[in-house]
Tab-separated table of C-alpha atoms in Angstrom:
chain	number	residue	atom	x	y	z
G	1	MET	CA	-69.337	-63.383	-34.570
G	2	SER	CA	-68.377	-60.220	-32.836
G	3	SER	CA	-65.461	-57.916	-33.604
G	4	GLY	CA	-64.585	-59.677	-36.862
G	5	HIS	CA	-62.749	-62.624	-35.283
G	6	ILE	CA	-63.200	-66.117	-36.633
G	7	HIS	CA	-63.919	-68.618	-33.903
G	8	LYS	CA	-61.328	-71.410	-33.578
G	9	HIS	CA	-63.889	-74.139	-34.340
G	10	ASP	CA	-65.138	-72.277	-37.416
G	11	THR	CA	-61.561	-72.082	-38.653
G	12	ARG	CA	-61.170	-75.843	-38.181
G	13	ASP	CA	-64.373	-76.427	-40.167
G	14	VAL	CA	-63.155	-74.175	-42.972
G	15	ARG	CA	-59.787	-75.924	-43.012
G	16	ARG	CA	-61.434	-79.344	-43.008
G	17	ALA	CA	-63.616	-78.365	-45.993
G	18	LEU	CA	-60.671	-76.886	-47.867
G	19	ALA	CA	-58.553	-79.980	-47.142
G	20	ALA	CA	-61.323	-82.212	-48.490
G	21	MET	CA	-61.503	-80.108	-51.654
G	22	ALA	CA	-57.707	-79.968	-51.981
G	23	ALA	CA	-57.538	-83.767	-51.650
G	24	THR	CA	-59.565	-83.943	-54.866
G	25	GLU	CA	-56.712	-82.024	-56.514
G	26	ASP	CA	-58.445	-78.654	-56.345
G	27	ALA	CA	-55.391	-76.375	-56.601
G	28	ALA	CA	-57.320	-73.243	-55.593
G	29	ALA	CA	-58.557	-74.956	-52.418
G	30	PHE	CA	-55.010	-76.030	-51.564
G	31	ALA	CA	-53.695	-72.497	-52.156
G	32	CYS	CA	-56.382	-71.067	-49.868
G	33	LEU	CA	-55.760	-73.712	-47.197
G	34	TYR	CA	-52.016	-73.149	-47.356
G	35	SER	CA	-52.398	-69.380	-47.008
G	36	LEU	CA	-54.608	-69.890	-43.921
G	37	CYS	CA	-51.981	-72.137	-42.320
G	38	HIS	CA	-48.746	-70.536	-43.534
G	39	ALA	CA	-48.002	-68.400	-40.458
G	40	GLU	CA	-48.482	-71.283	-38.026
G	41	PHE	CA	-46.381	-73.564	-40.269
G	42	VAL	CA	-43.528	-71.046	-40.168
G	43	ARG	CA	-43.946	-70.703	-36.389
G	44	LEU	CA	-43.722	-74.485	-36.001
G	45	ALA	CA	-40.692	-74.802	-38.269
G	46	TYR	CA	-38.984	-71.981	-36.389
G	47	ARG	CA	-39.703	-73.637	-33.070
G	48	LEU	CA	-38.169	-76.853	-34.393
G	49	CYS	CA	-35.087	-75.374	-36.080
G	50	GLY	CA	-34.461	-72.073	-34.278
G	51	ASN	CA	-33.713	-70.099	-37.448
G	52	GLN	CA	-36.356	-67.807	-38.964
G	53	GLU	CA	-34.927	-67.766	-42.489
G	54	ALA	CA	-34.474	-71.537	-42.520
G	55	ALA	CA	-38.026	-71.954	-41.166
G	56	ARG	CA	-39.455	-70.050	-44.140
G	57	ASP	CA	-37.392	-72.180	-46.550
G	58	ILE	CA	-38.449	-75.382	-44.777
G	59	VAL	CA	-42.119	-74.442	-45.029
G	60	GLN	CA	-41.683	-73.621	-48.711
G	61	GLU	CA	-40.155	-77.077	-49.318
G	62	ALA	CA	-42.882	-78.695	-47.232
G	63	SER	CA	-45.586	-76.902	-49.237
G	64	ILE	CA	-44.337	-78.569	-52.410
G	65	THR	CA	-44.561	-81.981	-50.762
G	66	MET	CA	-47.998	-81.156	-49.371
G	67	SER	CA	-49.354	-80.034	-52.731
G	68	ARG	CA	-48.081	-83.214	-54.394
G	69	LYS	CA	-49.332	-85.608	-51.726
G	70	ILE	CA	-52.573	-84.057	-50.490
G	71	GLY	CA	-54.535	-86.376	-52.772
G	72	GLY	CA	-53.566	-89.208	-50.420
G	73	LEU	CA	-54.978	-87.466	-47.339
G	74	LYS	CA	-57.815	-89.758	-46.234
G	75	ASP	CA	-59.182	-87.699	-43.336
G	76	PRO	CA	-59.463	-83.941	-43.985
G	77	SER	CA	-59.654	-83.274	-40.232
G	78	ALA	CA	-56.125	-84.700	-39.959
G	79	PHE	CA	-54.661	-82.053	-42.286
G	80	ASN	CA	-52.802	-80.116	-39.553
G	81	ALA	CA	-51.183	-83.228	-38.081
G	82	TRP	CA	-50.301	-84.466	-41.573
G	83	ALA	CA	-48.796	-81.095	-42.535
G	84	TYR	CA	-46.899	-80.798	-39.233
G	85	ARG	CA	-45.399	-84.239	-39.799
G	86	ILE	CA	-44.188	-83.176	-43.254
G	87	ILE	CA	-42.673	-80.014	-41.774
G	88	ARG	CA	-40.967	-82.067	-39.064
G	89	TYR	CA	-39.408	-84.297	-41.733
G	90	ARG	CA	-38.215	-81.240	-43.692
G	91	VAL	CA	-36.639	-79.863	-40.505
G	92	GLN	CA	-34.797	-83.175	-40.075
G	93	ASP	CA	-33.623	-82.900	-43.687
G	94	TYR	CA	-32.433	-79.365	-42.981
G	95	PHE	CA	-30.320	-80.532	-40.037
G	96	ARG	CA	-28.833	-83.329	-42.112
G	97	ARG	CA	-27.841	-80.765	-44.733
G	98	VAL	CA	-26.322	-78.259	-42.334
G	99	GLU	CA	-24.961	-80.920	-39.950
G	100	ARG	CA	-25.779	-79.083	-36.749
G	101	ARG	CA	-28.155	-79.243	-33.855
G	102	PRO	CA	-31.209	-77.012	-33.489
G	103	GLU	CA	-30.918	-73.677	-31.757
G	104	THR	CA	-33.501	-73.015	-29.089
G	105	PRO	CA	-36.089	-70.591	-30.464
G	106	LEU	CA	-36.778	-67.502	-28.424
G	107	LEU	CA	-39.797	-67.879	-26.213
G	108	GLU	CA	-40.645	-64.255	-26.973
G	109	ASP	CA	-41.727	-65.414	-30.418
G	110	CYS	CA	-44.193	-67.893	-28.922
G	111	PHE	CA	-45.564	-65.997	-25.924
G	112	THR	CA	-45.441	-62.241	-26.109
G	113	THR	CA	-46.211	-60.070	-23.150
G	114	SER	CA	-48.852	-58.309	-25.231
G	115	CYS	CA	-50.916	-61.492	-24.816
G	116	TYR	CA	-51.244	-60.713	-21.136
G	117	SER	CA	-52.985	-57.875	-19.394
G	118	ASN	CA	-50.193	-57.789	-16.850
G	119	LEU	CA	-46.557	-57.429	-17.942
G	120	GLU	CA	-45.313	-59.272	-14.841
G	121	VAL	CA	-47.485	-62.299	-15.587
G	122	GLY	CA	-46.189	-62.487	-19.168
G	123	LEU	CA	-42.576	-62.274	-18.028
G	124	SER	CA	-43.132	-64.831	-15.284
G	125	LEU	CA	-44.762	-67.311	-17.664
G	126	ARG	CA	-41.905	-66.912	-20.120
G	127	GLN	CA	-39.335	-67.467	-17.351
G	128	CYS	CA	-41.131	-70.612	-16.215
G	129	LEU	CA	-41.335	-71.939	-19.768
G	130	ALA	CA	-37.607	-71.388	-20.143
G	131	LYS	CA	-37.042	-73.732	-17.195
G	132	LEU	CA	-38.809	-76.613	-18.947
G	133	GLY	CA	-36.903	-78.910	-21.261
G	134	GLU	CA	-37.099	-78.245	-24.990
G	135	ALA	CA	-39.305	-81.280	-25.724
G	136	ASP	CA	-41.712	-80.362	-22.904
G	137	ARG	CA	-41.874	-76.735	-24.023
G	138	ARG	CA	-42.525	-77.827	-27.619
G	139	LEU	CA	-45.409	-80.065	-26.512
G	140	LEU	CA	-47.020	-77.274	-24.484
G	141	LEU	CA	-46.682	-74.818	-27.362
G	142	LEU	CA	-48.196	-77.247	-29.866
G	143	PHE	CA	-51.159	-77.725	-27.562
G	144	TYR	CA	-51.729	-74.214	-26.219
G	145	VAL	CA	-50.358	-71.940	-28.954
G	146	ASP	CA	-50.940	-73.965	-32.108
G	147	GLY	CA	-54.146	-75.511	-30.772
G	148	LEU	CA	-53.440	-79.084	-31.844
G	149	THR	CA	-55.597	-81.748	-30.272
G	150	GLY	CA	-54.029	-84.733	-28.540
G	151	ARG	CA	-54.791	-86.869	-31.594
G	152	GLU	CA	-53.229	-84.341	-33.963
G	153	MET	CA	-50.123	-84.123	-31.784
G	154	SER	CA	-49.909	-87.913	-31.697
G	155	GLU	CA	-50.063	-88.129	-35.484
G	156	ALA	CA	-47.708	-85.194	-36.073
G	157	LEU	CA	-45.051	-86.354	-33.628
G	158	GLY	CA	-45.445	-90.105	-34.054
G	159	ILE	CA	-46.078	-90.569	-30.321
G	160	PRO	CA	-48.984	-92.639	-28.929
G	161	ILE	CA	-51.922	-90.544	-27.722
G	162	GLY	CA	-51.680	-92.019	-24.218
G	163	THR	CA	-48.077	-90.847	-24.008
G	164	ILE	CA	-49.073	-87.371	-25.219
G	165	LYS	CA	-51.785	-87.130	-22.557
G	166	SER	CA	-49.593	-88.344	-19.717
G	167	ARG	CA	-46.697	-86.088	-20.779
G	168	LEU	CA	-48.988	-83.061	-21.002
G	169	PHE	CA	-50.356	-83.819	-17.537
G	170	ALA	CA	-46.840	-84.172	-16.074
G	171	ILE	CA	-45.598	-81.041	-17.861
G	172	ARG	CA	-48.556	-78.998	-16.604
G	173	GLN	CA	-47.870	-80.167	-13.054
G	174	ARG	CA	-44.158	-79.322	-13.363
G	175	PHE	CA	-44.970	-75.926	-14.930
G	176	LYS	CA	-47.446	-75.135	-12.154
G	177	GLN	CA	-44.845	-76.056	-9.543
G	178	ILE	CA	-42.184	-73.877	-11.215
G	179	TYR	CA	-44.647	-70.997	-11.590
G	180	ASN	CA	-45.687	-71.143	-7.940
G	181	GLN	CA	-42.055	-71.345	-6.744
G	182	GLU	CA	-40.796	-68.684	-9.150
G	183	GLY	CA	-43.050	-65.860	-8.073
G	184	ASP	CA	-44.577	-67.159	-4.890
G	185	HIS	CA	-47.895	-67.170	-6.769
G	186	ASP	CA	-51.067	-68.562	-5.303
G	187	GLU	CA	-52.976	-71.225	-7.216
């Protein structure tokens, strides 16, 4: 692999192997797996709750649940979806405790302009994302930023895979329409 980057599929294979080992109650494997996933877990929790400090606390609570229950994980390739579901439940617990609705996380934290070679494109994409509803934006980010598959999203969110696919298709179409109207962009 060039320039020291781990390919996305290699990372999934490593995670799958670590999840399989962790499911046999290998604490070192779980610790390694958790450290690989920690940043994306915090990003997800933040996207769901809108508070960076709370997101870190939520992930910490979720990690305890994960470490206790990973022995019951039947399919190591489902680790991300399983972990995301636990984080989602901890976010719900958080809102029950604080009795308030989620704040909308800043899109800057999900899509930075440094990801784009052109500053205008980055700003335009962020503006278009802001025009989507929160649930639609969350689905796009899970797919494109977090790299979850349709099946993983289905398991994590408790939504049938057919619904995930049709919603993603509709959201992409709506996003494309907004993007083309927003900046008079060509396809």
